[in-house]
Coordinates of C-alpha atoms and ligand atoms in Angstrom, one line a residue:
Chain D
X1059 CA 46.9 55.9 -33.6
X1060 CA 44.1 54.9 -31.2
X1061 CA 41.0 53.3 -32.6
X1062 CA 38.0 52.4 -30.4
X1063 CA 35.1 50.6 -31.9
X1064 CA 31.9 50.0 -30.0
X1065 CA 33.3 49.2 -26.6
X1066 CA 31.0 48.0 -23.9
X1067 CA 32.0 47.1 -20.3
X1068 CA 29.8 45.4 -17.8
X1069 CA 30.9 45.2 -14.1
X1070 CA 28.7 42.3 -13.1
X1071 CA 25.4 43.2 -14.8
X1072 CA 26.2 47.0 -14.4
X1073 CA 27.0 48.7 -17.8
X1074 CA 29.8 51.1 -16.9
X1075 CA 30.5 51.9 -20.6
X1076 CA 28.1 51.3 -23.6
X1077 CA 29.0 51.4 -27.2
X1078 CA 31.8 53.9 -27.1
X1079 CA 33.6 54.4 -30.5
X1080 CA 36.1 57.1 -31.4
X1081 CA 39.6 57.5 -32.9
X1082 CA 42.5 59.6 -32.1
X1083 CA 45.0 60.7 -34.7
X1084 CA 48.8 60.9 -34.1
X1085 CA 49.6 63.9 -32.2
X1086 CA 46.3 64.7 -31.2
X1087 CA 45.2 65.6 -27.7
X1088 CA 41.8 64.2 -26.7
X1089 CA 39.9 65.2 -23.7
X1090 CA 37.5 63.0 -21.8
X1091 CA 35.0 65.0 -20.0
X1092 CA 32.2 63.8 -17.8
X1093 CA 30.8 63.8 -14.2
X1094 CA 31.7 61.2 -11.5
X1095 CA 31.0 57.7 -12.5
X1096 CA 30.7 58.6 -16.3
X1097 CA 32.9 55.9 -17.4
X1098 CA 36.1 57.7 -18.1
X1099 CA 38.5 55.7 -16.0
X1100 CA 36.9 52.4 -17.2
X1101 CA 37.5 53.3 -20.8
X1102 CA 41.0 54.1 -20.0
X1103 CA 41.6 50.9 -18.1
X1104 CA 40.3 49.0 -21.2
X1105 CA 42.6 51.1 -23.5
X1106 CA 45.7 50.3 -21.4
X1107 CA 44.9 46.6 -21.3
X1108 CA 44.3 46.4 -17.5
X1109 CA 41.0 44.7 -18.3
X1110 CA 39.2 43.7 -21.6
X1111 CA 36.0 45.1 -22.7
X1112 CA 33.0 42.9 -22.5
X1113 CA 32.4 43.5 -26.1
X1114 CA 33.9 45.8 -28.9
X1115 CA 37.5 46.2 -29.9
X1116 CA 40.2 48.8 -29.7
X1117 CA 43.8 49.2 -31.0
X1118 CA 46.8 51.2 -30.1
X1119 CA 49.4 51.9 -32.7
X1120 CA 47.8 49.2 -34.8
X1121 CA 47.9 46.6 -32.2
X1122 CA 44.8 45.0 -30.8
X1123 CA 44.5 45.6 -27.1
X1124 CA 43.3 42.2 -26.3
X1125 CA 44.8 39.9 -29.0
X1126 CA 48.2 41.7 -29.1
X1127 CA 48.1 43.2 -25.7
X1128 CA 51.8 43.1 -25.0
X1129 CA 52.6 45.0 -28.3
X1130 CA 49.9 47.6 -27.6
X1131 CA 51.1 48.1 -24.1
X1132 CA 54.7 48.7 -25.3
X1133 CA 53.4 51.9 -26.9
X1134 CA 51.5 53.2 -23.8
X1135 CA 52.4 55.5 -20.9
X1136 CA 49.6 55.4 -18.3
X1137 CA 48.8 57.5 -15.3
X1138 CA 45.9 55.8 -13.5
X1139 CA 43.7 58.0 -11.4
X1140 CA 44.8 56.6 -8.2
X1141 CA 48.5 57.4 -8.9
X1142 CA 49.7 53.9 -7.8
X1143 CA 53.3 54.1 -6.5
X1144 CA 55.6 51.9 -4.4
X1145 CA 55.7 53.9 -1.4
X1146 CA 58.8 52.3 0.1
X1147 CA 60.9 53.1 -3.0
X1148 CA 62.9 56.3 -3.7
X1149 CA 61.7 58.4 -6.6
X1150 CA 64.8 57.5 -8.6
X1151 CA 64.7 53.7 -7.8
X1152 CA 61.1 53.8 -8.8
X1153 CA 61.8 55.4 -12.2
X1154 CA 64.6 52.9 -12.8
X1155 CA 62.3 50.1 -12.1
X1156 CA 59.6 51.4 -14.3
X1157 CA 62.1 51.9 -16.9
X1158 CA 63.4 48.5 -16.7
X1159 CA 60.1 46.8 -17.0
X1160 CA 59.4 48.9 -20.1
X1161 CA 62.6 47.5 -21.7
X1162 CA 64.9 50.4 -21.3
X1163 CA 68.5 49.8 -20.8
X1164 CA 70.7 51.3 -18.2
X1165 CA 72.0 54.1 -20.3
X1166 CA 68.6 55.1 -21.5
X1167 CA 67.3 55.1 -18.0
X1168 CA 69.9 57.2 -16.6
X1169 CA 69.4 59.8 -19.3
X1170 CA 65.5 59.8 -19.4
X1171 CA 65.3 59.8 -15.7
X1172 CA 67.1 62.9 -15.2
X1173 CA 65.2 64.4 -17.9
X1174 CA 61.8 63.5 -16.4
X1175 CA 63.0 64.5 -13.0
X1176 CA 63.7 68.0 -14.3
X1177 CA 60.6 68.1 -16.6
X1178 CA 58.3 67.3 -13.5
X1179 CA 60.4 69.4 -11.1
X1180 CA 61.3 66.6 -8.7
X1181 CA 65.0 67.5 -8.5
X1182 CA 64.9 68.0 -4.7
X1183 CA 63.1 64.7 -4.2
X1184 CA 64.9 62.3 -6.4
X1185 CA 66.3 60.2 -3.4
X1186 CA 63.3 60.7 -1.2
X1187 CA 61.0 57.8 -0.3
X1188 CA 57.8 58.2 -2.2
X1189 CA 55.7 57.5 1.0
X1190 CA 56.9 60.7 2.4
X1191 CA 56.0 63.0 -0.7
X1192 CA 52.8 65.1 -0.6
X1193 CA 50.0 64.3 -2.8
X1194 CA 50.9 66.8 -5.5
X1195 CA 54.4 65.5 -5.7
X1196 CA 53.4 61.9 -5.9
X1197 CA 51.1 63.1 -8.9
X1198 CA 54.3 64.4 -10.6
X1199 CA 56.1 61.1 -10.0
X1200 CA 53.1 59.5 -11.5
X1201 CA 53.4 61.7 -14.6
X1202 CA 57.1 61.3 -14.7
X1203 CA 56.9 57.5 -14.9
X1204 CA 54.2 57.9 -17.6
X1205 CA 56.5 59.7 -20.0
X1206 CA 59.7 58.1 -18.9
X1207 CA 59.9 55.7 -22.0
X1208 CA 58.7 58.3 -24.5
X1209 CA 55.6 56.2 -25.4
X1210 CA 53.7 57.0 -28.6
X1211 CA 50.5 57.2 -26.6
X1212 CA 49.9 58.8 -23.3
X1213 CA 46.7 58.1 -21.2
X1214 CA 46.5 60.4 -18.2
X1215 CA 43.5 60.0 -15.8
X1216 CA 42.9 63.2 -14.1
X1217 CA 46.6 64.4 -14.4
X1218 CA 46.2 67.7 -12.7
X1219 CA 44.4 66.7 -9.6
X1220 CA 46.1 67.7 -6.4
X1221 CA 48.6 69.9 -7.9
X1222 CA 48.7 73.5 -6.6
X1223 CA 47.3 76.3 -8.8
X1224 CA 50.7 77.6 -9.7
X1225 CA 52.1 74.2 -10.7
X1226 CA 48.9 73.3 -12.4
X1227 CA 49.5 76.1 -15.0
X1228 CA 52.9 74.6 -15.7
X1229 CA 51.5 71.0 -15.6
X1230 CA 48.9 72.0 -18.3
X1231 CA 51.6 73.5 -20.4
X1232 CA 53.7 70.4 -19.9
X1233 CA 50.9 68.2 -21.0
X1234 CA 50.1 70.5 -24.0
X1235 CA 53.9 70.2 -25.0
X1236 CA 53.7 66.5 -24.6
X1237 CA 51.0 66.5 -27.1
X1238 CA 53.4 67.8 -29.8
X1239 CA 55.0 64.4 -30.1
X1240 CA 52.7 62.1 -28.3
X1241 CA 49.2 61.0 -29.0
X1242 CA 47.4 61.9 -25.7
X1243 CA 44.2 61.2 -23.9
X1244 CA 43.5 62.8 -20.6
X1245 CA 40.3 62.9 -18.4
X1246 CA 39.1 65.7 -16.4
X1247 CA 36.1 67.3 -14.6
X1248 CA 37.4 70.7 -15.4
X1249 CA 36.2 72.1 -18.6
X1250 CA 38.4 75.2 -18.9
X1251 CA 41.3 72.9 -18.5
X1252 CA 40.2 70.6 -21.2
X1253 CA 39.3 73.5 -23.5
X1254 CA 42.8 74.9 -22.9
X1255 CA 44.8 71.8 -23.6
X1256 CA 42.7 69.6 -25.9
X1257 CA 42.3 69.6 -29.6
X1258 CA 39.0 67.6 -29.2
X1259 CA 36.8 66.9 -26.4
X1260 CA 34.5 63.8 -25.8
X1261 CA 31.9 64.3 -23.3
X1262 CA 30.8 61.0 -21.6
X1263 CA 27.8 60.6 -19.5
X1264 CA 26.5 57.4 -17.9
X1265 CA 28.9 55.4 -20.0
X1266 CA 27.9 57.0 -23.3
X1267 CA 29.3 59.6 -25.5
X1268 CA 26.9 62.6 -25.4
X1269 CA 29.1 65.1 -27.5
X1270 CA 32.2 65.2 -29.4
X1271 CA 33.8 68.4 -30.7
X1272 CA 36.5 71.0 -30.6
X1273 CA 36.3 72.8 -27.5
X1274 CA 35.4 76.2 -29.2
X1275 CA 32.4 74.7 -30.9
X1276 CA 31.1 73.0 -27.8
X1277 CA 29.6 76.3 -26.7
X1278 CA 27.6 77.0 -29.8
X1279 CA 26.9 73.7 -31.3
X1280 CA 26.2 71.6 -28.4
X1281 CA 24.8 73.7 -25.6
X1282 CA 21.4 73.8 -27.1
X1283 CA 20.7 77.0 -25.0
X1284 CA 21.9 80.5 -24.6
X1285 CA 21.2 83.0 -22.0
X1286 CA 20.3 86.7 -22.1
X1287 CA 20.4 89.4 -19.4
X1288 CA 17.7 91.9 -19.4
X1289 CA 17.3 95.0 -17.1
X1290 CA 13.9 96.6 -17.1
X1291 CA 12.0 99.3 -15.1
X1292 CA 8.4 98.4 -14.5
X1293 CA 5.9 96.1 -12.6
X1294 CA 7.7 92.7 -12.0
X1295 CA 4.8 90.4 -12.4
X1296 CA 3.4 91.8 -15.6
X1297 CA 6.9 91.9 -17.0
X1298 CA 7.4 88.3 -16.2
X1299 CA 4.2 87.2 -17.7
X1300 CA 4.9 89.0 -20.9
X1301 CA 8.5 87.7 -21.2
X1302 CA 7.3 84.2 -20.7
X1303 CA 5.0 84.4 -23.6
X1304 CA 7.8 85.3 -26.0
X1305 CA 8.6 82.5 -28.3
X1306 CA 12.0 80.7 -27.5
X1307 CA 12.2 81.6 -23.9
X1308 CA 12.9 78.5 -21.6
X1309 CA 13.3 79.8 -18.3
X1310 CA 13.5 83.2 -16.4
X1311 CA 15.3 84.0 -13.2
X1312 CA 15.1 87.3 -11.5
X1313 CA 18.0 88.7 -9.8
X1314 CA 17.1 89.0 -6.1
X1315 CA 19.4 92.0 -5.4
X1316 CA 17.5 94.4 -7.4
X1317 CA 14.6 96.4 -5.8
X1318 CA 11.8 98.8 -6.5
X1319 CA 10.7 99.0 -10.0
X1320 CA 14.1 98.1 -11.4
X1321 CA 14.6 94.3 -12.3
X1322 CA 17.3 92.2 -13.8
X1323 CA 16.4 88.9 -15.4
X1324 CA 18.4 86.0 -16.6
X1325 CA 16.6 84.4 -19.4
X1326 CA 17.5 81.0 -20.9
X1327 CA 16.6 80.7 -24.4
X1328 CA 16.5 78.0 -27.2
X1329 CA 19.6 77.3 -29.2
X1330 CA 20.3 79.2 -32.2
X1331 CA 17.5 81.7 -31.7
X1332 CA 18.5 85.3 -31.3
X1333 CA 15.3 86.6 -29.5
X1334 CA 16.8 89.8 -28.3
X1335 CA 14.9 92.0 -30.7
X1336 CA 11.7 90.1 -29.7
X1337 CA 12.4 90.8 -26.0
X1338 CA 13.2 94.4 -26.8
X1339 CA 10.0 94.7 -28.8
X1340 CA 7.7 93.5 -26.0
X1341 CA 9.3 95.7 -23.4
X1342 CA 8.9 98.9 -25.6
X1343 CA 5.4 97.8 -26.6
X1344 CA 4.4 97.8 -22.9
X1345 CA 6.0 101.2 -22.2
X1346 CA 8.5 99.9 -19.7
X1347 CA 12.0 101.3 -19.7
X1348 CA 14.6 99.0 -21.3
X1349 CA 17.8 99.6 -19.5
X1350 CA 20.0 96.7 -20.6
X1351 CA 19.8 93.8 -23.0
X1352 CA 22.9 91.5 -23.4
X1353 CA 23.5 88.0 -24.6
X1354 CA 25.5 85.9 -22.1
X1355 CA 27.8 83.3 -23.5
X1356 CA 27.4 80.0 -21.5
X1357 CA 30.4 79.0 -19.6
X1358 CA 31.7 75.6 -20.3
X1359 CA 30.5 74.3 -16.9
X1360 CA 27.1 75.4 -17.8
X1361 CA 27.1 73.7 -21.2
X1362 CA 28.5 70.6 -19.5
X1363 CA 25.8 70.6 -16.8
X1364 CA 23.1 71.3 -19.1
X1365 CA 24.2 68.7 -21.5
X1366 CA 24.4 65.9 -19.0
X1367 CA 21.2 66.9 -17.2
X1368 CA 19.2 67.2 -20.4
X1369 CA 20.4 63.8 -21.3
X1370 CA 19.2 62.5 -18.1
X1371 CA 15.8 64.1 -18.5
X1372 CA 15.4 62.5 -21.8
X1373 CA 16.7 59.1 -20.7
X1374 CA 15.9 58.8 -17.1
X1375 CA 17.1 55.2 -16.8
X1376 CA 19.8 54.8 -19.6
X1377 CA 20.8 51.4 -18.1
X1378 CA 17.7 50.0 -19.5
X1379 CA 17.5 52.0 -22.6
X1380 CA 19.2 49.5 -24.8
Chain K
X333 CA 64.0 38.0 -19.3
X334 CA 64.9 41.5 -18.4
X335 CA 61.6 42.0 -16.8
X336 CA 62.1 38.9 -14.7
X337 CA 65.5 40.1 -13.6
X338 CA 64.1 43.6 -12.8
X339 CA 61.2 42.3 -10.8
X340 CA 63.3 39.8 -8.9
X341 CA 65.8 42.5 -8.1
X342 CA 63.4 44.9 -6.9
X343 CA 61.5 42.5 -4.7
X344 CA 64.7 41.0 -3.2
X345 CA 65.9 44.5 -2.4
X346 CA 62.5 45.2 -0.7
X347 CA 62.6 42.1 1.3
X348 CA 66.1 43.0 2.7
X349 CA 65.0 46.5 3.5
X350 CA 61.9 45.4 5.2
X351 CA 62.1 45.4 9.1
X352 CA 59.1 43.1 9.2
X353 CA 60.9 40.5 7.2
X354 CA 63.7 40.6 9.9
X355 CA 61.2 40.3 12.7
X356 CA 59.4 37.3 11.2
X357 CA 62.7 35.7 10.4
X358 CA 64.1 36.3 13.9
X359 CA 61.0 34.8 15.4
X360 CA 61.4 31.8 13.3
X361 CA 65.0 31.4 14.3
X362 CA 64.3 31.9 17.9
X363 CA 61.4 29.4 18.2
X364 CA 63.2 26.8 16.0
X365 CA 66.2 27.3 18.2
X366 CA 64.4 27.1 21.5
X367 CA 62.5 23.9 20.7
X368 CA 65.5 22.3 19.0
X369 CA 67.7 23.0 22.2
X370 CA 64.9 21.7 24.4
X371 CA 65.0 18.5 22.3
X372 CA 68.7 18.0 22.2
X373 CA 69.0 18.5 25.9
X374 CA 66.9 15.5 26.7
X375 CA 68.9 12.4 27.9
X376 CA 68.0 10.3 24.8
X377 CA 69.0 13.0 22.3
X378 CA 70.9 11.8 19.2
X379 CA 73.6 13.7 17.5
X380 CA 71.8 14.7 14.3
X381 CA 69.8 17.3 12.7
X382 CA 66.5 15.4 12.9
X383 CA 64.9 17.5 15.7
X384 CA 66.1 20.8 14.0
X385 CA 64.5 19.7 10.7
X386 CA 61.3 18.8 12.4
X387 CA 60.9 22.1 14.2
X388 CA 62.2 24.3 11.3
X389 CA 59.8 22.7 8.9
X390 CA 56.9 23.1 11.2
X391 CA 57.6 26.8 11.8
X392 CA 58.0 27.2 8.0
X393 CA 54.4 26.6 7.8
X394 CA 53.9 30.0 9.5
X395 CA 57.0 31.7 8.2
X396 CA 56.4 31.2 4.5
X397 CA 52.9 32.7 4.2
X398 CA 54.1 35.7 6.4
X399 CA 57.0 36.2 3.9
X400 CA 54.8 36.0 0.8
X401 CA 51.5 37.7 2.0
X402 CA 52.8 41.1 0.8
X403 CA 53.8 40.1 -2.6
X404 CA 50.7 40.4 -4.6
X405 CA 48.2 41.5 -2.0
X406 CA 49.9 44.8 -1.5
X407 CA 50.2 45.5 -5.3
X408 CA 46.4 45.0 -5.4
X409 CA 45.8 47.3 -2.3
X410 CA 48.1 50.1 -3.5
X411 CA 46.8 49.8 -7.1
X412 CA 50.3 49.3 -8.4
X413 CA 49.3 46.0 -10.0
X414 CA 47.4 48.2 -12.6
X415 CA 50.7 49.9 -13.6
X416 CA 52.6 46.5 -13.6
X417 CA 50.0 44.9 -15.7
X418 CA 49.6 47.8 -18.1
X419 CA 53.4 47.8 -18.7
X420 CA 54.8 45.4 -21.3
X421 CA 55.2 42.6 -18.6
X422 CA 53.9 39.1 -18.6
X423 CA 52.1 37.7 -15.6
X424 CA 54.5 34.8 -15.2
X425 CA 57.4 37.3 -15.1
X426 CA 55.6 39.1 -12.2
X427 CA 55.0 36.0 -10.3
X428 CA 58.1 34.2 -10.8
X429 CA 60.1 37.3 -10.0
X430 CA 58.3 37.8 -6.8
X431 CA 58.7 34.1 -6.0
X432 CA 62.4 34.0 -6.5
X433 CA 62.8 37.0 -4.3
X434 CA 60.8 35.2 -1.5
X435 CA 63.1 32.2 -2.0
X436 CA 66.2 34.3 -1.6
X437 CA 64.8 35.6 1.7
X438 CA 63.9 32.2 2.9
X439 CA 67.3 30.8 2.1
X440 CA 68.9 33.6 3.9
X441 CA 66.9 32.7 7.0
X442 CA 67.5 29.1 6.5
X443 CA 71.2 29.9 6.3
X444 CA 71.2 31.2 9.8
X445 CA 70.0 27.9 11.1
X446 CA 73.4 26.5 10.1
X447 CA 74.5 28.1 13.4
X448 CA 72.5 25.4 15.1
X449 CA 74.2 22.7 12.9
X450 CA 77.4 24.1 13.9
X451 CA 76.5 23.5 17.5
X452 CA 75.7 20.0 16.8
X453 CA 79.1 19.5 15.2
X454 CA 80.7 21.1 18.2
X455 CA 79.0 18.9 20.9
X456 CA 78.6 15.7 18.9
X457 CA 79.8 13.9 15.9
X458 CA 76.9 13.7 13.4
X459 CA 77.0 12.1 10.0
X460 CA 77.4 14.6 7.4
X461 CA 75.4 12.8 4.7
X462 CA 72.0 13.2 6.5
X463 CA 72.9 16.8 7.4
X464 CA 73.1 17.5 3.7
X465 CA 70.1 15.7 2.6
X466 CA 68.2 17.1 5.4
X467 CA 68.9 20.8 4.2
X468 CA 67.9 19.7 0.7
X469 CA 64.5 18.6 2.1
X470 CA 64.1 21.6 4.2
X471 CA 64.8 24.0 1.2
X472 CA 62.4 21.9 -1.0
X473 CA 59.7 22.0 1.7
X474 CA 60.3 25.7 2.2
X475 CA 60.2 26.4 -1.5
X476 CA 56.8 24.6 -1.9
X477 CA 55.4 26.5 1.2
X478 CA 56.3 29.8 -0.5
X479 CA 54.6 28.7 -3.7
X480 CA 51.4 28.0 -1.6
X481 CA 51.9 31.3 0.1
X482 CA 52.1 33.4 -3.0
X483 CA 48.9 31.9 -4.3
X484 CA 47.2 33.1 -1.2
X485 CA 48.7 36.5 -1.7
X486 CA 47.2 36.7 -5.3
X487 CA 43.7 35.9 -4.0
X488 CA 43.2 39.0 -1.7
X489 CA 44.2 42.5 -1.4
X490 CA 44.4 42.0 2.3
X491 CA 47.6 40.7 3.7
X492 CA 46.1 39.0 6.6
X493 CA 43.7 37.1 4.6
X494 CA 46.5 36.1 2.3
X495 CA 48.6 34.7 5.1
X496 CA 45.7 33.0 6.8
X497 CA 44.7 31.3 3.3
X498 CA 48.3 30.2 2.7
X499 CA 48.8 28.9 6.2
X500 CA 45.4 27.0 5.9
X501 CA 46.4 25.3 2.8
X502 CA 49.9 24.4 4.1
X503 CA 48.3 22.9 7.2
X504 CA 46.1 20.9 5.0
X505 CA 49.0 19.5 3.1
X506 CA 50.9 18.8 6.3
X507 CA 48.2 17.0 8.3
X508 CA 46.0 15.5 5.5
X509 CA 47.5 12.1 6.2
X510 CA 45.9 12.0 9.6
X511 CA 42.6 12.1 7.8
X512 CA 43.6 9.9 4.9
X513 CA 43.8 6.8 7.4
X514 CA 40.2 7.3 8.0
X515 CA 39.1 7.4 4.3
X516 CA 38.7 4.1 2.5
X517 CA 40.2 3.1 -0.8
X518 CA 41.5 5.3 -3.6
X519 CA 40.5 8.7 -2.1
X520 CA 42.4 7.8 1.1
X521 CA 45.4 6.7 -1.0
X522 CA 45.3 10.0 -2.9
X523 CA 45.1 12.1 0.2
X524 CA 48.1 10.1 1.5
X525 CA 50.0 10.6 -1.7
X526 CA 49.6 14.5 -1.6
X527 CA 50.4 14.7 2.0
X528 CA 53.7 16.3 3.1
X529 CA 54.0 14.2 6.2
X530 CA 56.8 11.7 6.5
X531 CA 58.5 13.0 3.5
X532 CA 61.0 15.0 5.4
X533 CA 61.9 12.2 7.8
X534 CA 63.4 10.3 4.9
X535 CA 65.6 13.2 4.1
X536 CA 66.8 13.4 7.7
X537 CA 67.8 9.7 7.4
X538 CA 70.1 10.6 4.6
X539 CA 67.9 9.1 1.9
X540 CA 67.1 11.3 -1.1
X541 CA 64.0 9.6 -2.6
X542 CA 63.3 11.0 -6.1
X543 CA 59.6 10.6 -5.5
X544 CA 59.9 13.2 -2.6
X545 CA 61.9 15.5 -4.8
X546 CA 59.4 15.3 -7.5
X547 CA 56.6 15.7 -5.0
X548 CA 57.9 19.1 -3.8
X549 CA 58.9 20.3 -7.2
X550 CA 55.4 19.4 -8.5
X551 CA 53.9 21.4 -5.6
X552 CA 56.1 24.4 -6.5
X553 CA 55.2 24.2 -10.1
X554 CA 51.4 23.7 -9.6
X555 CA 51.2 26.6 -7.2
X556 CA 53.3 29.0 -9.1
X557 CA 51.2 28.1 -12.2
X558 CA 47.8 28.6 -10.2
X559 CA 49.2 32.1 -9.1
X560 CA 50.0 33.0 -12.6
X561 CA 46.5 32.0 -13.8
X562 CA 45.0 33.8 -10.8
X563 CA 46.6 37.0 -12.0
X564 CA 45.6 36.5 -15.5
X565 CA 42.0 35.9 -14.6
X566 CA 41.9 39.1 -12.5
X567 CA 41.7 40.9 -15.8
X568 CA 38.6 39.2 -16.6
X569 CA 36.8 39.8 -13.4
Ligands
ATP497 N1 35.6 47.6 -10.2 C1 34.3 48.0 -10.3 N2 33.2 47.2 -10.0 C2 32.0 47.7 -10.2 N3 31.7 48.8 -10.6 C3 32.6 49.6 -10.9 C4 33.9 49.3 -10.8 N4 34.8 50.4 -11.3 C5 33.8 51.4 -11.7 N5 32.5 50.9 -11.5 C6 31.3 51.7 -11.9 O1 31.4 52.0 -13.2 C7 31.0 53.4 -13.4 C8 32.0 54.1 -14.2 O2 33.2 54.3 -13.2 P1 34.5 55.0 -13.8 O3 35.5 54.9 -12.5 O4 34.9 54.6 -15.1 O5 33.9 56.7 -13.6 P2 34.7 57.9 -14.0 O6 34.0 58.6 -15.2 O7 36.2 57.7 -14.0 O8 34.4 58.7 -12.7 P3 35.3 59.7 -11.8 O9 35.1 61.0 -12.4 O10 34.6 59.7 -10.6 O11 36.6 59.2 -11.8 C9 30.6 54.0 -12.0 O12 29.3 53.9 -11.8 C10 31.2 53.0 -11.1 O13 30.5 52.8 -9.9
MG498 MG1 37.7 58.2 -13.0

């Protein structure tokens, strides 16, 4: 449904996106994940035909986004991250206008408009001037216009930002439901959100794809690190020295709240190595008391941070890498 | 075609719901009226629309950019242009729709000046031919001024900048003939040819010179076209 091949975008001589390729199947929900300035919005603006890529090609529903832009755009519903709205129009006039310019006729608009107003819980505000709505409600108006014409492809740039925690649960469910009969790309900074909604996640950092996987696999396959929590009774300095010498240990942090001879350590270890038995062994060999030894799964945030930070360390100036 | 109608309808509705459009329109009508009454109360006044057309066309130089400045600048500022241009809409539909809406607003304002014409008929006995041709001239001139104004609006997200650019270009076309007399040969002739000056006075005499009609229609076509191009090249910036 969406094919992206080797897309690069320069703003002046700054490469916002470099060599991005991916494809999205019909009915799939794809998440774009990345820190600020990663290039998520830029990629979406290219896919929606707002601006052409500097190089590379992409197609939506079989239509090239540059050569057959108009046809490609007919299949897209788009929520830009700034949620642009005509502030002096009422919600229902706005939706009617958006329907009109997407080629819907009066009957279709009347039908779908009341549907999306219901779906996005805007019933009370349908005749309110958009400029008077709060941010969260504007966000909902933005979503409602994106789904109004039942497009094949939905592109939502940070759709849940500004929506309150209760509604956000519902909005996520809504997006998940939309994924049943739409092909959907959404961007987010929030990993749990993406892992909840998406079938597949692309992590973008500094304009490049650093990881692609199903959310469940990100934790094990991509993190490159795991953590172990260890509680020991013994002399801190010696324990630290011994632990550091164990093969596979990357970093040790001591929990500062512990006192006396009792210590709790958080140990970051290499990917795929279970060094718990090695750790237990050295503790016992030194006749310290082993109170606790537990593997801590990494949270998605930690994976995300580590992934992007490691990338940075490998590639301090990726702009000049190519 | 449906897109064009949708955009024209939305923009026209926006104009007529906008207090600032009424304020600007009222200012235009008051200024034009005051100067026109001042003219007509002089001892040598003629019973005709000449003075009215002179002042109305002069104040149109400021009215038109004020009416059009919002059209594309605001879309850029609000970011709604992103939604508009990612919908299956062509640039020319956006520009033309907005242009037609501004023309509707201008015509509504010009319609009110007919009140002054009514006064001329009440207090004098003007020839109706020149009155009609004068209004054709005023409408053509106003339409050209709006086309120049909308180009200004496409060039900046700032409405003030858009209005200033539009007014400057209009002043250029209005007063360029003053400079053209100083320029020798072909360039001087060219500047004279593109000048607006003197064209309306033919209309007020009751003469409809096709070259003047073609001149104004060309200005409209050229500036609407440039606006469409300006919008298209935005994508590539
Ligand atoms: N119009 C522009 N002109 C110049 N540089 C730009 C422009 N838009 C974006 N950039 C730059 O391109 C890079 C990618 O921006 P982009 O908006 O795509 O990031 P993002 O992943 O959406 O970030 P965020 O999470 O903050 O929304 C950033 O470094 C940004 O500064
Ligand atoms: Mg963004």
